[in-house]
Every structure is written in structure tokens, then in C-alpha cells.
Amino acid sequence: MTKRASAHGQRPLRVFVLDCEALSLAVRGDRKMIAWLDLAARGEAEAVTSPMTLVEAYDGRTTEQRWDWVLSRLKVADIGKDEARQARRLLSDAKLHGHKYAIDAVLAIIARQQKGQVTVFTSDVDDLEKLVPESIVVKRV
């Protein structure tokens, strides 16, 4: 689905990591979020999120077809015990804890695992900036 950057001078791959609000905006048809997802559909970027974000963003008023369309443009990261441990350590290092930060920590781990120019789209800029290195751009939605 995507084209990786090669050693022949191509730009590094752009990777968009979506939090709950960013995913919700896409499902509701927000033009800016749809434009970012269109880049992924054309192979010019990757869009990724966590399984928990899918659950958190679910809105029963949205049709399955709309969800399927958005999900067809996303990669859902595999999350296991190792990623959970990393997220727990990340929270501890940032002196954060509790359910308020849990999904953000997992999203931060996913963002850290990506190769290329990573941008996290989020409504929780302050929280995510505490959890990702400066090389990852955090953009408010």
C-alpha cells in the first residue's frame, strides 16, 4: 500500500499517528483529516493508530460503511505485552499514571516505532509532547 523511501534521494516516508479525536474527525468527514488519509491511500504516507483508539473513537451514530472507508486507509498497530511494558515505563518516566494517560502512552509507543517523518494528530498535545521525543511532531486537531 505504501512506498518506502529508498537510498536514492527520495523523501522519507511520512507517517501519521491518529489519536481518538483525529480518528473521530476522519470518521465524521473532517476535510483536513480526510486530506491526510488520502495521502495514505495514494501511498504517499502511512496512517496508523492503536486498537484501543478504534474502540475509544467508536460512535454508534456512524455507519459501518463510513468506519470501513476510514479503516481502509489506516494501519492498526499490533499491541502486545512488550508494548504495554514500554508504555508503562514511559508513563513512569513522565511521572504520569492512570487511565487518563494509558491510551496516549500506547499511542506514543506506536509513534516511536514508526520509521520516517512521524506526526501525531491529537487533541492532547500537552500529554503527547511529554511522551514522545522532539523528533516526532505533535499536531493539534
PDB file of C-alpha atoms in Angstrom:
ATOM      1  CA  MET A   1       0.000   0.000   0.000  1.00  0.00           C
ATOM      2  CA  THR A   2       2.867   2.403   0.692  1.00  0.00           C
ATOM      3  CA  LYS A   3       6.101   3.242  -0.998  1.00  0.00           C
ATOM      4  CA  ARG A   4       9.130   3.304   1.279  1.00  0.00           C
ATOM      5  CA  ALA A   5      11.860   5.854   0.858  1.00  0.00           C
ATOM      6  CA  SER A   6      14.978   4.429  -0.735  1.00  0.00           C
ATOM      7  CA  ALA A   7      18.619   5.379  -0.613  1.00  0.00           C
ATOM      8  CA  HIS A   8      18.229   7.163  -3.980  1.00  0.00           C
ATOM      9  CA  GLY A   9      17.264  10.532  -2.548  1.00  0.00           C
ATOM     10  CA  GLN A  10      13.528  10.044  -2.110  1.00  0.00           C
ATOM     11  CA  ARG A  11      11.900  11.811   0.800  1.00  0.00           C
ATOM     12  CA  PRO A  12      11.465   9.731   3.954  1.00  0.00           C
ATOM     13  CA  LEU A  13       8.031   8.235   4.364  1.00  0.00           C
ATOM     14  CA  ARG A  14       5.525  10.403   6.214  1.00  0.00           C
ATOM     15  CA  VAL A  15       3.690   8.610   8.998  1.00  0.00           C
ATOM     16  CA  PHE A  16       0.543   9.969  10.611  1.00  0.00           C
ATOM     17  CA  VAL A  17      -0.435   8.593  14.020  1.00  0.00           C
ATOM     18  CA  LEU A  18      -4.069   9.299  14.902  1.00  0.00           C
ATOM     19  CA  ASP A  19      -5.494   9.646  18.386  1.00  0.00           C
ATOM     20  CA  CYS A  20      -9.186   9.317  19.246  1.00  0.00           C
ATOM     21  CA  GLU A  21     -10.166  12.844  18.251  1.00  0.00           C
ATOM     22  CA  ALA A  22      -8.247  12.684  14.972  1.00  0.00           C
ATOM     23  CA  LEU A  23      -9.876   9.364  14.118  1.00  0.00           C
ATOM     24  CA  SER A  24     -13.298  10.686  15.118  1.00  0.00           C
ATOM     25  CA  LEU A  25     -12.823  13.707  12.891  1.00  0.00           C
ATOM     26  CA  ALA A  26     -11.923  11.461   9.964  1.00  0.00           C
ATOM     27  CA  VAL A  27     -14.972   9.274  10.507  1.00  0.00           C
ATOM     28  CA  ARG A  28     -17.175  12.377  10.685  1.00  0.00           C
ATOM     29  CA  GLY A  29     -15.734  13.569   7.355  1.00  0.00           C
ATOM     30  CA  ASP A  30     -13.495  16.424   8.504  1.00  0.00           C
ATOM     31  CA  ARG A  31     -11.863  17.745   5.324  1.00  0.00           C
ATOM     32  CA  LYS A  32      -8.391  18.213   6.810  1.00  0.00           C
ATOM     33  CA  MET A  33      -8.251  14.711   8.272  1.00  0.00           C
ATOM     34  CA  ILE A  34      -9.616  13.216   5.054  1.00  0.00           C
ATOM     35  CA  ALA A  35      -6.863  15.007   3.125  1.00  0.00           C
ATOM     36  CA  TRP A  36      -4.209  13.414   5.355  1.00  0.00           C
ATOM     37  CA  LEU A  37      -5.812   9.993   4.911  1.00  0.00           C
ATOM     38  CA  ASP A  38      -5.952  10.485   1.151  1.00  0.00           C
ATOM     39  CA  LEU A  39      -2.153  10.794   1.166  1.00  0.00           C
ATOM     40  CA  ALA A  40      -2.041   7.382   2.822  1.00  0.00           C
ATOM     41  CA  ALA A  41      -4.488   5.930   0.311  1.00  0.00           C
ATOM     42  CA  ARG A  42      -2.239   7.174  -2.524  1.00  0.00           C
ATOM     43  CA  GLY A  43       0.845   5.591  -0.937  1.00  0.00           C
ATOM     44  CA  GLU A  44       2.450   8.922  -0.084  1.00  0.00           C
ATOM     45  CA  ALA A  45       2.208   8.315   3.659  1.00  0.00           C
ATOM     46  CA  GLU A  46       1.098   5.774   6.205  1.00  0.00           C
ATOM     47  CA  ALA A  47      -1.649   6.353   8.741  1.00  0.00           C
ATOM     48  CA  VAL A  48      -1.596   4.293  11.907  1.00  0.00           C
ATOM     49  CA  THR A  49      -3.493   4.065  15.165  1.00  0.00           C
ATOM     50  CA  SER A  50      -3.941   1.706  18.094  1.00  0.00           C
ATOM     51  CA  PRO A  51      -6.672  -0.885  18.580  1.00  0.00           C
ATOM     52  CA  MET A  52      -7.760   0.947  21.737  1.00  0.00           C
ATOM     53  CA  THR A  53      -8.152   4.168  19.777  1.00  0.00           C
ATOM     54  CA  LEU A  54     -10.610   2.396  17.476  1.00  0.00           C
ATOM     55  CA  VAL A  55     -12.682   1.419  20.493  1.00  0.00           C
ATOM     56  CA  GLU A  56     -12.391   4.840  22.136  1.00  0.00           C
ATOM     57  CA  ALA A  57     -13.429   6.670  18.951  1.00  0.00           C
ATOM     58  CA  TYR A  58     -16.423   4.457  18.193  1.00  0.00           C
ATOM     59  CA  ASP A  59     -19.651   6.382  17.802  1.00  0.00           C
ATOM     60  CA  GLY A  60     -22.819   4.382  17.230  1.00  0.00           C
ATOM     61  CA  ARG A  61     -24.262   7.137  15.039  1.00  0.00           C
ATOM     62  CA  THR A  62     -21.656   6.494  12.346  1.00  0.00           C
ATOM     63  CA  THR A  63     -22.392   3.881   9.705  1.00  0.00           C
ATOM     64  CA  GLU A  64     -20.277   0.747   9.298  1.00  0.00           C
ATOM     65  CA  GLN A  65     -19.567   1.803   5.724  1.00  0.00           C
ATOM     66  CA  ARG A  66     -18.046   5.077   6.929  1.00  0.00           C
ATOM     67  CA  TRP A  67     -15.910   3.256   9.509  1.00  0.00           C
ATOM     68  CA  ASP A  68     -14.813   0.720   6.887  1.00  0.00           C
ATOM     69  CA  TRP A  69     -13.827   3.504   4.496  1.00  0.00           C
ATOM     70  CA  VAL A  70     -11.651   5.238   7.115  1.00  0.00           C
ATOM     71  CA  LEU A  71     -10.175   1.949   8.355  1.00  0.00           C
ATOM     72  CA  SER A  72      -9.227   1.017   4.797  1.00  0.00           C
ATOM     73  CA  ARG A  73      -6.767   3.913   4.919  1.00  0.00           C
ATOM     74  CA  LEU A  74      -5.282   3.022   8.321  1.00  0.00           C
ATOM     75  CA  LYS A  75      -2.868   0.509   9.706  1.00  0.00           C
ATOM     76  CA  VAL A  76      -3.830  -0.719  13.167  1.00  0.00           C
ATOM     77  CA  ALA A  77      -0.680  -1.453  15.147  1.00  0.00           C
ATOM     78  CA  ASP A  78      -0.253  -4.772  16.891  1.00  0.00           C
ATOM     79  CA  ILE A  79      -0.051  -4.211  20.624  1.00  0.00           C
ATOM     80  CA  GLY A  80       1.191  -6.873  22.988  1.00  0.00           C
ATOM     81  CA  LYS A  81       2.868  -7.360  26.325  1.00  0.00           C
ATOM     82  CA  ASP A  82       6.137  -5.730  25.256  1.00  0.00           C
ATOM     83  CA  GLU A  83       4.401  -2.562  24.057  1.00  0.00           C
ATOM     84  CA  ALA A  84       2.348  -2.465  27.263  1.00  0.00           C
ATOM     85  CA  ARG A  85       5.540  -2.640  29.315  1.00  0.00           C
ATOM     86  CA  GLN A  86       7.106   0.136  27.241  1.00  0.00           C
ATOM     87  CA  ALA A  87       4.014   2.293  27.700  1.00  0.00           C
ATOM     88  CA  ARG A  88       4.057   1.696  31.455  1.00  0.00           C
ATOM     89  CA  ARG A  89       7.741   2.698  31.625  1.00  0.00           C
ATOM     90  CA  LEU A  90       7.044   5.765  29.509  1.00  0.00           C
ATOM     91  CA  LEU A  91       4.315   6.878  31.913  1.00  0.00           C
ATOM     92  CA  SER A  92       6.571   6.249  34.882  1.00  0.00           C
ATOM     93  CA  ASP A  93       9.413   8.263  33.349  1.00  0.00           C
ATOM     94  CA  ALA A  94       6.996  11.133  32.629  1.00  0.00           C
ATOM     95  CA  LYS A  95       5.583  10.856  36.176  1.00  0.00           C
ATOM     96  CA  LEU A  96       2.098  10.184  34.801  1.00  0.00           C
ATOM     97  CA  HIS A  97      -0.311   7.386  35.663  1.00  0.00           C
ATOM     98  CA  GLY A  98      -3.892   6.254  35.373  1.00  0.00           C
ATOM     99  CA  HIS A  99      -6.424   5.654  32.662  1.00  0.00           C
ATOM    100  CA  LYS A 100      -6.307   9.301  31.513  1.00  0.00           C
ATOM    101  CA  TYR A 101      -2.847   8.692  30.031  1.00  0.00           C
ATOM    102  CA  ALA A 102      -2.955   4.970  29.184  1.00  0.00           C
ATOM    103  CA  ILE A 103      -4.062   5.199  25.549  1.00  0.00           C
ATOM    104  CA  ASP A 104      -1.808   8.210  24.973  1.00  0.00           C
ATOM    105  CA  ALA A 105       1.163   6.188  26.239  1.00  0.00           C
ATOM    106  CA  VAL A 106       0.374   3.312  23.871  1.00  0.00           C
ATOM    107  CA  LEU A 107      -0.027   5.779  21.003  1.00  0.00           C
ATOM    108  CA  ALA A 108       3.349   7.289  21.927  1.00  0.00           C
ATOM    109  CA  ILE A 109       4.955   3.829  21.768  1.00  0.00           C
ATOM    110  CA  ILE A 110       3.386   3.283  18.339  1.00  0.00           C
ATOM    111  CA  ALA A 111       4.682   6.675  17.177  1.00  0.00           C
ATOM    112  CA  ARG A 112       8.176   5.847  18.455  1.00  0.00           C
ATOM    113  CA  GLN A 113       8.192   2.566  16.492  1.00  0.00           C
ATOM    114  CA  GLN A 114       7.486   4.206  13.136  1.00  0.00           C
ATOM    115  CA  LYS A 115      10.168   4.892  10.543  1.00  0.00           C
ATOM    116  CA  GLY A 116      10.137   8.181   8.677  1.00  0.00           C
ATOM    117  CA  GLN A 117       8.744  11.624   9.443  1.00  0.00           C
ATOM    118  CA  VAL A 118       6.210  10.965  12.198  1.00  0.00           C
ATOM    119  CA  THR A 119       3.365  13.315  13.071  1.00  0.00           C
ATOM    120  CA  VAL A 120       0.888  12.555  15.860  1.00  0.00           C
ATOM    121  CA  PHE A 121      -2.533  14.138  15.334  1.00  0.00           C
ATOM    122  CA  THR A 122      -4.125  14.663  18.727  1.00  0.00           C
ATOM    123  CA  SER A 123      -6.361  16.808  20.869  1.00  0.00           C
ATOM    124  CA  ASP A 124      -3.998  16.111  23.824  1.00  0.00           C
ATOM    125  CA  VAL A 125      -0.903  17.971  22.629  1.00  0.00           C
ATOM    126  CA  ASP A 126       0.482  18.620  26.123  1.00  0.00           C
ATOM    127  CA  ASP A 127       0.184  14.956  27.148  1.00  0.00           C
ATOM    128  CA  LEU A 128       1.661  13.549  23.944  1.00  0.00           C
ATOM    129  CA  GLU A 129       4.560  16.006  23.921  1.00  0.00           C
ATOM    130  CA  LYS A 130       5.583  14.604  27.321  1.00  0.00           C
ATOM    131  CA  LEU A 131       5.634  11.081  25.876  1.00  0.00           C
ATOM    132  CA  VAL A 132       7.376  11.385  22.508  1.00  0.00           C
ATOM    133  CA  PRO A 133      10.852  12.634  21.582  1.00  0.00           C
ATOM    134  CA  GLU A 134      11.251  16.035  19.925  1.00  0.00           C
ATOM    135  CA  SER A 135      11.856  14.332  16.569  1.00  0.00           C
ATOM    136  CA  ILE A 136       8.136  13.453  16.471  1.00  0.00           C
ATOM    137  CA  VAL A 137       5.802  16.306  15.556  1.00  0.00           C
ATOM    138  CA  VAL A 138       2.660  16.626  17.678  1.00  0.00           C
ATOM    139  CA  LYS A 139      -0.128  18.467  15.852  1.00  0.00           C
ATOM    140  CA  ARG A 140      -3.387  19.646  17.428  1.00  0.00           C
ATOM    141  CA  VAL A 141      -6.649  18.653  15.766  1.00  0.00           C
TER     142      VAL A 141
END
